Coordinates of N, CA, C and O in Angstrom, one line a residue:
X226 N -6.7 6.1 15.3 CA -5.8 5.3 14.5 C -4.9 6.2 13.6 O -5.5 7.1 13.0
X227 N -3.3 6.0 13.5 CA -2.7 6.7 13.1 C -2.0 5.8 12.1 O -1.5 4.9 12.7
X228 N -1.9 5.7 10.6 CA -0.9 5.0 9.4 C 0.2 6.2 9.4 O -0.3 7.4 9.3
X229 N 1.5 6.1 9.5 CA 2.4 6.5 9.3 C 3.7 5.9 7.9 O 4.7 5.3 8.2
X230 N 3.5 6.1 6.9 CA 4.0 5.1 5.8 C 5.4 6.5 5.1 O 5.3 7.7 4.8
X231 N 6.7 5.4 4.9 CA 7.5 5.9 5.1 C 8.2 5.0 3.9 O 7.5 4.1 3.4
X232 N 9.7 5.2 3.4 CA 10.3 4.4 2.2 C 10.0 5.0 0.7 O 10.2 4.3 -0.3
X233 N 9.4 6.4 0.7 CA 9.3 7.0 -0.6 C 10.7 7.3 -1.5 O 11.8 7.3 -0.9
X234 N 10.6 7.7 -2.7 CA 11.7 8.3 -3.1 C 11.7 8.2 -4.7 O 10.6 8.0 -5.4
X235 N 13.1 8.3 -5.4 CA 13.1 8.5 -6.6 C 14.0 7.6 -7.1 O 14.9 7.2 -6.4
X236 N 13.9 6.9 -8.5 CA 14.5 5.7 -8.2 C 14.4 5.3 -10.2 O 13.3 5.6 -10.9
X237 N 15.2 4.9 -10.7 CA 15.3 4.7 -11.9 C 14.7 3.6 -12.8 O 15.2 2.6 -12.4
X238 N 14.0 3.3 -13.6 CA 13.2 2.6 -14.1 C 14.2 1.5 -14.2 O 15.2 1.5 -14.8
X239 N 13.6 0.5 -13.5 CA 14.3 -1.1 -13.5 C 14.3 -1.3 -11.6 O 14.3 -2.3 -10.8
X240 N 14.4 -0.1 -11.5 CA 15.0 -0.2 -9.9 C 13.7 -0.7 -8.8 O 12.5 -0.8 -9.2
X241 N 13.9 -1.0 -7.4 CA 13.5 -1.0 -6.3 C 13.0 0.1 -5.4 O 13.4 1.2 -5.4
X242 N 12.0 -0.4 -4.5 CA 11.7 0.5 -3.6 C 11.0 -0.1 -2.4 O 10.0 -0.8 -2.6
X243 N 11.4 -0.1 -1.3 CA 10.4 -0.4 -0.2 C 9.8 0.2 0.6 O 10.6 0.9 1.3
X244 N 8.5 0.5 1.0 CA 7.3 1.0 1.2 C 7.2 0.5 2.9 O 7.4 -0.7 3.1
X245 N 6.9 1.2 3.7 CA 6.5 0.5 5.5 C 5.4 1.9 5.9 O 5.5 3.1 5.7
X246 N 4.4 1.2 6.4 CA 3.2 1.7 6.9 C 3.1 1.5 8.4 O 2.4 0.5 8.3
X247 N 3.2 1.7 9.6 CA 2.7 1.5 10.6 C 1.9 1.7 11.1 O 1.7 2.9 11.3
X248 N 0.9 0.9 11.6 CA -0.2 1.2 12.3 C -0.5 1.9 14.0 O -0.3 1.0 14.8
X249 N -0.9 2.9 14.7 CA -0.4 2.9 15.9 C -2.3 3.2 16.3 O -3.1 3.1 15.4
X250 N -2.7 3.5 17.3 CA -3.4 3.9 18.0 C -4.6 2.4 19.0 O -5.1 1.3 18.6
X251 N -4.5 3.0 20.3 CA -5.1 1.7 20.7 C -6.4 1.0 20.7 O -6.5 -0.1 21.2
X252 N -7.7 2.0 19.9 CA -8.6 1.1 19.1 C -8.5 0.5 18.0 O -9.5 0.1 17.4
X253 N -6.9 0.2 17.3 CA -6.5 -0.2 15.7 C -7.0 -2.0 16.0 O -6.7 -2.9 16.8
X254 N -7.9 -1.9 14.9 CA -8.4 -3.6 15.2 C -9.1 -3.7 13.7 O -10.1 -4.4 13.6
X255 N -8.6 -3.1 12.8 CA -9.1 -3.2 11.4 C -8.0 -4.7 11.1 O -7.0 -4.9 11.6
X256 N -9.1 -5.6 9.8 CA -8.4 -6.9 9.4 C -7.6 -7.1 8.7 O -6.9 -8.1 8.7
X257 N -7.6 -5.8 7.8 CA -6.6 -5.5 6.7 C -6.5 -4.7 6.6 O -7.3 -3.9 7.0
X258 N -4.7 -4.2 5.8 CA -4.5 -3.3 5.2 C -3.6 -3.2 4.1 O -3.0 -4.2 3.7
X259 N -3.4 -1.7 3.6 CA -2.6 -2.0 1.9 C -2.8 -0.8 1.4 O -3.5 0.0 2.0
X260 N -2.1 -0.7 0.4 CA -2.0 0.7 -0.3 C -2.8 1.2 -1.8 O -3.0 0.3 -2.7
X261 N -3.2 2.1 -1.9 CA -3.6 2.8 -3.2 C -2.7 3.8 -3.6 O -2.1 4.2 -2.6
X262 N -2.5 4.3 -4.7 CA -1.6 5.3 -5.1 C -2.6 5.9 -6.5 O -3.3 5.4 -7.3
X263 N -2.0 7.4 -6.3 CA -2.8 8.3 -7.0 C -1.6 9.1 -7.9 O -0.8 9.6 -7.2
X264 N -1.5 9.2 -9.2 CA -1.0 10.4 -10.4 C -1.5 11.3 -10.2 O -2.6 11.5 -9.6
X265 N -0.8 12.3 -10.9 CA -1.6 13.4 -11.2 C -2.4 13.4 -12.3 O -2.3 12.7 -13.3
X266 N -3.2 14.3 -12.0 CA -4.4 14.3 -13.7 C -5.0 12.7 -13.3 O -5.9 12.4 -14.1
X267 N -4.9 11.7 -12.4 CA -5.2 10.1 -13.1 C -6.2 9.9 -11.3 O -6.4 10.7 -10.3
X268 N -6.5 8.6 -11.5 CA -7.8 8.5 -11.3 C -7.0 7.8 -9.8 O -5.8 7.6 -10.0
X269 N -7.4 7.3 -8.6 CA -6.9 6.9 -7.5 C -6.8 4.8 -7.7 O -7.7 4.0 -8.0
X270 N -5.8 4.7 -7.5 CA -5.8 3.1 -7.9 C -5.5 1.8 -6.9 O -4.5 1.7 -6.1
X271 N -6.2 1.1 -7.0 CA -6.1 0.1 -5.9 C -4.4 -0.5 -6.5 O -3.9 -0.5 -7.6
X272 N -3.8 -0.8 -5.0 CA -2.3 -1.3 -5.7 C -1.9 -2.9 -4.8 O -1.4 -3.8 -5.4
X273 N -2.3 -3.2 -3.4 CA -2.7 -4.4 -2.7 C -3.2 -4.1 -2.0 O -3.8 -3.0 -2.1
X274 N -3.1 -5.0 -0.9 CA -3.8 -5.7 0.6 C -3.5 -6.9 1.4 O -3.3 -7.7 0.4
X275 N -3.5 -7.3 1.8 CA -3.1 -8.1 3.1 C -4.0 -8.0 4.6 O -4.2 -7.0 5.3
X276 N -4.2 -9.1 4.6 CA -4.7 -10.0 5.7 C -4.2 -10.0 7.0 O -3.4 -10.9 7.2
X277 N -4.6 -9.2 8.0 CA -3.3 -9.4 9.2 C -3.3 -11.2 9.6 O -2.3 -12.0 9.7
X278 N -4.6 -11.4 9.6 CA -4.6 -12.9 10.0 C -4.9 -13.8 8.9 O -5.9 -14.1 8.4
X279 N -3.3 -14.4 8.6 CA -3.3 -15.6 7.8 C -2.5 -14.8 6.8 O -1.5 -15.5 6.5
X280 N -2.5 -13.8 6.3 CA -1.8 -12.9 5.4 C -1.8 -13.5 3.9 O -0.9 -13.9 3.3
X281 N -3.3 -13.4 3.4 CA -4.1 -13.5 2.4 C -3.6 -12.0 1.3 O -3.6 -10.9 1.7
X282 N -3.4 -12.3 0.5 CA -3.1 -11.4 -0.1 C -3.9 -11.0 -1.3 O -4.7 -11.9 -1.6
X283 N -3.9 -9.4 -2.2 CA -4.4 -9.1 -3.3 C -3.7 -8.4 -4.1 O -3.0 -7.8 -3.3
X284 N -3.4 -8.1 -5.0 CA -3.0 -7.1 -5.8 C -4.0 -6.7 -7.1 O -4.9 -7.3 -7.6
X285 N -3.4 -5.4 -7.3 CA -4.1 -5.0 -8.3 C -3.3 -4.9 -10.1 O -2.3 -4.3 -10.3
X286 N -3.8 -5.5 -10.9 CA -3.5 -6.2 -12.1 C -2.2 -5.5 -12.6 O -1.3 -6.2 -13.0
X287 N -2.2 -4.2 -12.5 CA -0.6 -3.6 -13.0 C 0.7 -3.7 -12.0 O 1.9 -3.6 -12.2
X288 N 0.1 -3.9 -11.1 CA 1.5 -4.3 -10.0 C 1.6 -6.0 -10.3 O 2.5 -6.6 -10.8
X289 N 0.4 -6.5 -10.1 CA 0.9 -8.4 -9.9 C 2.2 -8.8 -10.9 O 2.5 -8.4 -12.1
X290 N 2.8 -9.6 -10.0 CA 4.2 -10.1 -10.2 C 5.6 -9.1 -10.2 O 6.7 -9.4 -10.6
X291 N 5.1 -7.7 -9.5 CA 6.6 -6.9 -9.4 C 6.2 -6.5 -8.1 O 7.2 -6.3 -7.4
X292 N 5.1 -6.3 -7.5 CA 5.1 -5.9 -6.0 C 4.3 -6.6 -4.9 O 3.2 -6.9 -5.0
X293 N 4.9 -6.9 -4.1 CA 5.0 -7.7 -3.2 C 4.5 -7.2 -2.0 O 5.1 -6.3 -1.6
X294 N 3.6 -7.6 -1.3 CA 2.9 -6.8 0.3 C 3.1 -7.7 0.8 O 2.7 -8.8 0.4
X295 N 3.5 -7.6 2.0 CA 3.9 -8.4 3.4 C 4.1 -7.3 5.1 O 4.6 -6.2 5.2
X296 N 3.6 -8.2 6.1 CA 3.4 -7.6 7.4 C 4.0 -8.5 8.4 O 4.2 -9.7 8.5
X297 N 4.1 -7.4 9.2 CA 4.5 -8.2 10.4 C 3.8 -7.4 12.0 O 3.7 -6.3 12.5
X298 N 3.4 -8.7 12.2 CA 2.0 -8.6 13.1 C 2.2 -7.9 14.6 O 1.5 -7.5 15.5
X299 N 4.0 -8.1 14.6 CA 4.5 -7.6 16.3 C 4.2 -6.4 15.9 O 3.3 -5.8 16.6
X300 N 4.6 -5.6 14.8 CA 5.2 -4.6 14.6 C 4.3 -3.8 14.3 O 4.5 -2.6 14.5
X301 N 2.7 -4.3 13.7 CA 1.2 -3.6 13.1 C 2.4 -2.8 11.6 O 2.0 -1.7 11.4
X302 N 3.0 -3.0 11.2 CA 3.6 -2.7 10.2 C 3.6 -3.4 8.6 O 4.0 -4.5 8.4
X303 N 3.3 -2.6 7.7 CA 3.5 -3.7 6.3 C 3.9 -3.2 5.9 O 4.1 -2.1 6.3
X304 N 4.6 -3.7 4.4 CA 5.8 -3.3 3.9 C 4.9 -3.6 2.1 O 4.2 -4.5 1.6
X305 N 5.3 -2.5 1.6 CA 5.4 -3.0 0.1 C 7.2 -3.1 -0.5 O 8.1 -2.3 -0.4
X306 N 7.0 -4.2 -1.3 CA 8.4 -4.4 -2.1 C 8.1 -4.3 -3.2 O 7.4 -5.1 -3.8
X307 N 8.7 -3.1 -3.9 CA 8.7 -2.7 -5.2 C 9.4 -2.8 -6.5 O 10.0 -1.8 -6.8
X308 N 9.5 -4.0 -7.4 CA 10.5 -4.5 -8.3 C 10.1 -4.1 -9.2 O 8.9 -3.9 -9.4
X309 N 11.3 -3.7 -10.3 CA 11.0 -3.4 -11.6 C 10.2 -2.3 -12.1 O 9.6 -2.3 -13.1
X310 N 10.3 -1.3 -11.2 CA 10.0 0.0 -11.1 C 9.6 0.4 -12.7 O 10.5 0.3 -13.5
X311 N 8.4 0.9 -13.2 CA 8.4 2.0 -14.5 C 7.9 3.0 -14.0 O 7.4 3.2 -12.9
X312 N 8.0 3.9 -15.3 CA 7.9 5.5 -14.9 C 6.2 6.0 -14.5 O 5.8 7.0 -14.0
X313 N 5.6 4.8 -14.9 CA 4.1 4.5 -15.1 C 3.4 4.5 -13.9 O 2.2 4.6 -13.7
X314 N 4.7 4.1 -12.9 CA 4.6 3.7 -11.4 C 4.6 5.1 -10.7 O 4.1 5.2 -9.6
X315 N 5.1 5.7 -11.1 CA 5.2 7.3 -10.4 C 3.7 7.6 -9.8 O 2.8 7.4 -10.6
X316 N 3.5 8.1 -8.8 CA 2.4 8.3 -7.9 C 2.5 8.7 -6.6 O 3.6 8.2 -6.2
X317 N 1.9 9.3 -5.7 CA 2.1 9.0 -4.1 C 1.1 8.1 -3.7 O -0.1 8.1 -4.2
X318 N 1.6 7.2 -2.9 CA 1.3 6.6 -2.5 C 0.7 6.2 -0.9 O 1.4 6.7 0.0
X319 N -0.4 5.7 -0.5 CA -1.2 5.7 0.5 C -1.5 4.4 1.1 O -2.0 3.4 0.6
X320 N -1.3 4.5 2.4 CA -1.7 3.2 3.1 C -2.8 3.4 4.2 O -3.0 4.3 5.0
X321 N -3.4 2.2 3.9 CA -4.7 2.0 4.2 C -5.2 0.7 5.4 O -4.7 -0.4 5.7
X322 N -6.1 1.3 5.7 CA -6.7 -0.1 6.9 C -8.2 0.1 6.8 O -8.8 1.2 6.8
X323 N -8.5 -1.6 6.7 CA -10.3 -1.5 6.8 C -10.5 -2.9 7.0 O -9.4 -3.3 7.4
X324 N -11.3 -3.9 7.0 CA -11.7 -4.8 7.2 C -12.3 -5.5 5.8 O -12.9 -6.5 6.0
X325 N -12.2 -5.2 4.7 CA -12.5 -6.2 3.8 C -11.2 -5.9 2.7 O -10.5 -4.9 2.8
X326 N -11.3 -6.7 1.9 CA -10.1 -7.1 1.4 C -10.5 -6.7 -0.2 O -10.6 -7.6 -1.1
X327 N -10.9 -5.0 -0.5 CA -11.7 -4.4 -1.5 C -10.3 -3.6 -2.5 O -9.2 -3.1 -2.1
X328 N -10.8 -3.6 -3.5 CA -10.5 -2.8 -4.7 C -10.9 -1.4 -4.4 O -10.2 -0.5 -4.9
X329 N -12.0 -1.2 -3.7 CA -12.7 0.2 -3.6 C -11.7 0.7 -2.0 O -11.5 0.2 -0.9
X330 N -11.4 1.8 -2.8 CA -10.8 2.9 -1.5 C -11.9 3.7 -0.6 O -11.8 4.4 0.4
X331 N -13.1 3.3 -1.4 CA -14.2 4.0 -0.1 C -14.4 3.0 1.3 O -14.7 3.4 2.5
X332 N -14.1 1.5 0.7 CA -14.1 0.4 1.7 C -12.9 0.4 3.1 O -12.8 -0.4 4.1
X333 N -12.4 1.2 2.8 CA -11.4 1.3 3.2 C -11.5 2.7 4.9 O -11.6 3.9 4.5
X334 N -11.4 2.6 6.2 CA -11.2 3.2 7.0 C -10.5 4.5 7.2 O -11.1 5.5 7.4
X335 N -9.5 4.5 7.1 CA -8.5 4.9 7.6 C -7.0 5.2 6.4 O -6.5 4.2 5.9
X336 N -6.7 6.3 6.3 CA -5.7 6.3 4.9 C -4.4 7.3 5.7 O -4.7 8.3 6.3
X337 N -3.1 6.6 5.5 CA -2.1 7.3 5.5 C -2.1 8.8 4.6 O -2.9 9.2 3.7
X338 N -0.6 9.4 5.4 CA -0.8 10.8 4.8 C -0.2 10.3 3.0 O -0.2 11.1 2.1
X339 N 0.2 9.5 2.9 CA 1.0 9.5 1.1 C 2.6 9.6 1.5 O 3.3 10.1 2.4
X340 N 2.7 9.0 0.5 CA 4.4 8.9 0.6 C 4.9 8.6 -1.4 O 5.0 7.6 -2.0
X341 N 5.1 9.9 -1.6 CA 5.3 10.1 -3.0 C 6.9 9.5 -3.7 O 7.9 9.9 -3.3
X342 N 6.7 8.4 -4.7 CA 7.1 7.7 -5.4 C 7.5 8.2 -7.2 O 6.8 8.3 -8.2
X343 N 8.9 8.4 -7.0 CA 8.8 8.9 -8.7 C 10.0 7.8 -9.2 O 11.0 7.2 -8.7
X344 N 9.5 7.9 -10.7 CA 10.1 6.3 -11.5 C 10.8 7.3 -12.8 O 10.0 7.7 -13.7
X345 N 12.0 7.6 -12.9 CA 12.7 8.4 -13.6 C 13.0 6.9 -15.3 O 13.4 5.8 -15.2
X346 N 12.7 7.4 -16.0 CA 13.3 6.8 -17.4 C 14.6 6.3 -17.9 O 14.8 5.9 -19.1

């Protein structure tokens, strides 16, 4: 199983960002997936998740109500949409597949290589 996650960049506090992860390899049959992002010096952080089936969603308390996770099931691809960018948000970011719909990144299978995110002032 291969996550390929792509849409990083640098981007001014107030601004947008969109995030796409694809899934490829032909034993990929995990139920979910979603991203964590890591600072430097700072501790690794759950950020969502989604449901391939039914597209059940989660977020983690500092993103809810500015970032948005959504998939599309032809494509084994999810997308984060990122509003309202702060500098606070700066991290690389990592996408993930596993079968439960966890806060813990140990629960989690399979992790993209990162796709690093900076939130300028």
């Amino acid at each position: 199983v291969q996550l390929q996650a792509s849409g990083g960049g640098s981007v001014q506090a107030g601004g947008s960002l969109r995030l796409s992860c694809a899934a490829s390899g032909r034993t990929f049959s995990n139920s979910v997936m979603g991203w964590f992002r890591q600072a430097p010096g700072k501790e690794r952080e759950f950020v969502a998740t989604i449901r391939w089936s039914g597209g059940r969603t989660r977020y983690g308390d500092s993103v809810a109500g500015r970032f948005t996770i959504s998939k599309d099931n032809a494509k084994l691809t999810v997308y984060l949409q990122m509003n309202n960018l702060k500098p606070e948000d700066t991290a690389v970011y990592y996408c993930v597949s596993g079968d439960y719909m966890k806060a813990d990144g140990g629960t989690y299978d399979f992790w993209g290589q990162g796709t690093q995110v900076t939130v300028s002032s």
